[in-house]
PDB file of C-alpha atoms in Angstrom:
ATOM      1  CA  MET A  19       0.000   0.000   0.000  1.00  0.00           C
ATOM      2  CA  ARG A  20       1.252   3.459  -0.882  1.00  0.00           C
ATOM      3  CA  TYR A  21       0.627   6.165   1.734  1.00  0.00           C
ATOM      4  CA  ARG A  22       0.088   9.867   1.043  1.00  0.00           C
ATOM      5  CA  LEU A  23       2.545  12.197   2.765  1.00  0.00           C
ATOM      6  CA  GLU A  24       1.935  15.465   4.592  1.00  0.00           C
ATOM      7  CA  ILE A  25       4.712  17.395   6.337  1.00  0.00           C
ATOM      8  CA  SER A  26       3.997  20.050   8.965  1.00  0.00           C
ATOM      9  CA  ASP A  27       5.522  23.521   8.747  1.00  0.00           C
ATOM     10  CA  GLU A  28       7.620  22.801  11.864  1.00  0.00           C
ATOM     11  CA  ALA A  29       9.043  19.639  10.292  1.00  0.00           C
ATOM     12  CA  LEU A  30       9.795  21.464   7.007  1.00  0.00           C
ATOM     13  CA  GLU A  31      11.729  24.172   8.854  1.00  0.00           C
ATOM     14  CA  ALA A  32      13.717  21.532  10.733  1.00  0.00           C
ATOM     15  CA  LEU A  33      14.523  19.728   7.472  1.00  0.00           C
ATOM     16  CA  ARG A  34      15.672  22.932   5.790  1.00  0.00           C
ATOM     17  CA  ALA A  35      18.083  23.585   8.673  1.00  0.00           C
ATOM     18  CA  LEU A  36      19.841  20.227   8.211  1.00  0.00           C
ATOM     19  CA  PRO A  37      22.907  19.655   6.010  1.00  0.00           C
ATOM     20  CA  LYS A  38      22.125  18.706   2.412  1.00  0.00           C
ATOM     21  CA  GLU A  39      23.394  15.108   2.647  1.00  0.00           C
ATOM     22  CA  LEU A  40      21.361  14.411   5.779  1.00  0.00           C
ATOM     23  CA  ARG A  41      18.249  15.910   4.143  1.00  0.00           C
ATOM     24  CA  ARG A  42      18.795  13.576   1.195  1.00  0.00           C
ATOM     25  CA  ARG A  43      19.087  10.507   3.465  1.00  0.00           C
ATOM     26  CA  ILE A  44      15.949  11.467   5.390  1.00  0.00           C
ATOM     27  CA  GLY A  45      14.100  12.048   2.104  1.00  0.00           C
ATOM     28  CA  GLN A  46      15.062   8.583   0.866  1.00  0.00           C
ATOM     29  CA  LYS A  47      13.879   6.988   4.117  1.00  0.00           C
ATOM     30  CA  ILE A  48      10.575   8.897   3.977  1.00  0.00           C
ATOM     31  CA  ASP A  49      10.080   7.709   0.382  1.00  0.00           C
ATOM     32  CA  ALA A  50      10.603   4.111   1.530  1.00  0.00           C
ATOM     33  CA  LEU A  51       8.258   4.751   4.467  1.00  0.00           C
ATOM     34  CA  GLN A  52       5.436   5.617   2.072  1.00  0.00           C
ATOM     35  CA  THR A  53       5.581   2.083   0.694  1.00  0.00           C
ATOM     36  CA  ASP A  54       4.112  -0.218   3.358  1.00  0.00           C
ATOM     37  CA  LEU A  55       5.891   1.602   6.228  1.00  0.00           C
ATOM     38  CA  GLN A  56       9.312   0.252   5.278  1.00  0.00           C
ATOM     39  CA  GLY A  57      12.291   1.246   7.391  1.00  0.00           C
ATOM     40  CA  ASP A  58      13.189   1.324  11.075  1.00  0.00           C
ATOM     41  CA  VAL A  59       9.705   2.240  12.316  1.00  0.00           C
ATOM     42  CA  LYS A  60       8.520   1.823  15.887  1.00  0.00           C
ATOM     43  CA  LYS A  61       5.219   2.690  17.537  1.00  0.00           C
ATOM     44  CA  LEU A  62       5.611   5.234  20.328  1.00  0.00           C
ATOM     45  CA  GLY A  63       4.404   3.882  23.664  1.00  0.00           C
ATOM     46  CA  GLY A  64       1.389   5.512  25.246  1.00  0.00           C
ATOM     47  CA  GLN A  65       0.561   7.576  22.155  1.00  0.00           C
ATOM     48  CA  GLU A  66      -2.135   6.260  19.860  1.00  0.00           C
ATOM     49  CA  GLY A  67      -1.311   6.414  16.156  1.00  0.00           C
ATOM     50  CA  ARG A  68       2.159   7.950  16.702  1.00  0.00           C
ATOM     51  CA  TYR A  69       5.346   6.427  15.310  1.00  0.00           C
ATOM     52  CA  ARG A  70       8.995   7.212  14.782  1.00  0.00           C
ATOM     53  CA  LEU A  71      11.345   6.550  11.888  1.00  0.00           C
ATOM     54  CA  ARG A  72      15.017   6.275  12.793  1.00  0.00           C
ATOM     55  CA  VAL A  73      17.530   7.812  10.379  1.00  0.00           C
ATOM     56  CA  GLY A  74      20.948   7.597  12.022  1.00  0.00           C
ATOM     57  CA  SER A  75      20.828   9.782  15.145  1.00  0.00           C
ATOM     58  CA  ASN A  76      17.774  11.653  13.861  1.00  0.00           C
ATOM     59  CA  ARG A  77      14.131  10.808  14.375  1.00  0.00           C
ATOM     60  CA  VAL A  78      11.219  11.523  12.068  1.00  0.00           C
ATOM     61  CA  LEU A  79       8.074  11.534  14.205  1.00  0.00           C
ATOM     62  CA  PHE A  80       4.811  10.956  12.394  1.00  0.00           C
ATOM     63  CA  SER A  81       1.208   9.969  12.870  1.00  0.00           C
ATOM     64  CA  LEU A  82      -0.757   7.590  10.727  1.00  0.00           C
ATOM     65  CA  GLU A  83      -4.326   8.393   9.742  1.00  0.00           C
ATOM     66  CA  LYS A  84      -6.019   5.993   7.320  1.00  0.00           C
ATOM     67  CA  ASP A  85      -3.877   6.263   4.154  1.00  0.00           C
ATOM     68  CA  THR A  86      -1.878   9.368   5.162  1.00  0.00           C
ATOM     69  CA  ILE A  87       1.456   9.772   6.933  1.00  0.00           C
ATOM     70  CA  ILE A  88       1.671  13.119   8.726  1.00  0.00           C
ATOM     71  CA  VAL A  89       5.244  14.081   9.658  1.00  0.00           C
ATOM     72  CA  TYR A  90       5.093  16.490  12.586  1.00  0.00           C
ATOM     73  CA  ARG A  91       8.685  16.604  13.861  1.00  0.00           C
ATOM     74  CA  VAL A  92      12.241  15.962  12.625  1.00  0.00           C
ATOM     75  CA  LYS A  93      14.909  16.231  15.336  1.00  0.00           C
ATOM     76  CA  ASP A  94      18.063  14.723  16.759  1.00  0.00           C
ATOM     77  CA  ARG A  95      17.256  11.761  18.979  1.00  0.00           C
ATOM     78  CA  LYS A  96      18.230  13.555  22.193  1.00  0.00           C
ATOM     79  CA  ASP A  97      15.592  16.262  21.573  1.00  0.00           C
ATOM     80  CA  ALA A  98      12.971  14.389  19.545  1.00  0.00           C
ATOM     81  CA  TYR A  99      10.720  13.179  22.331  1.00  0.00           C
ATOM     82  CA  ARG A 100      10.617  16.356  24.406  1.00  0.00           C
ATOM     83  CA  ASP A 101       7.612  18.647  24.031  1.00  0.00           C
TER      84      ASP A 101
END
């Protein structure tokens, strides 16, 4: 199944601030994620419908709603889970 992708403004700003090569790697992983949730994906405990995709030391946090992946945060792992 192929998922649609939406990226929040906050996540876009975070992506733009990253080095070009890292942005490229994250983009490739997100592309793979759209196809049957491929990649290092884990459900976040205690949060319904929330997941994380690991890309090196960075985390792409997203929610899953029907056939849409909504990326809401892209951060280094040490800051990714703090609100």
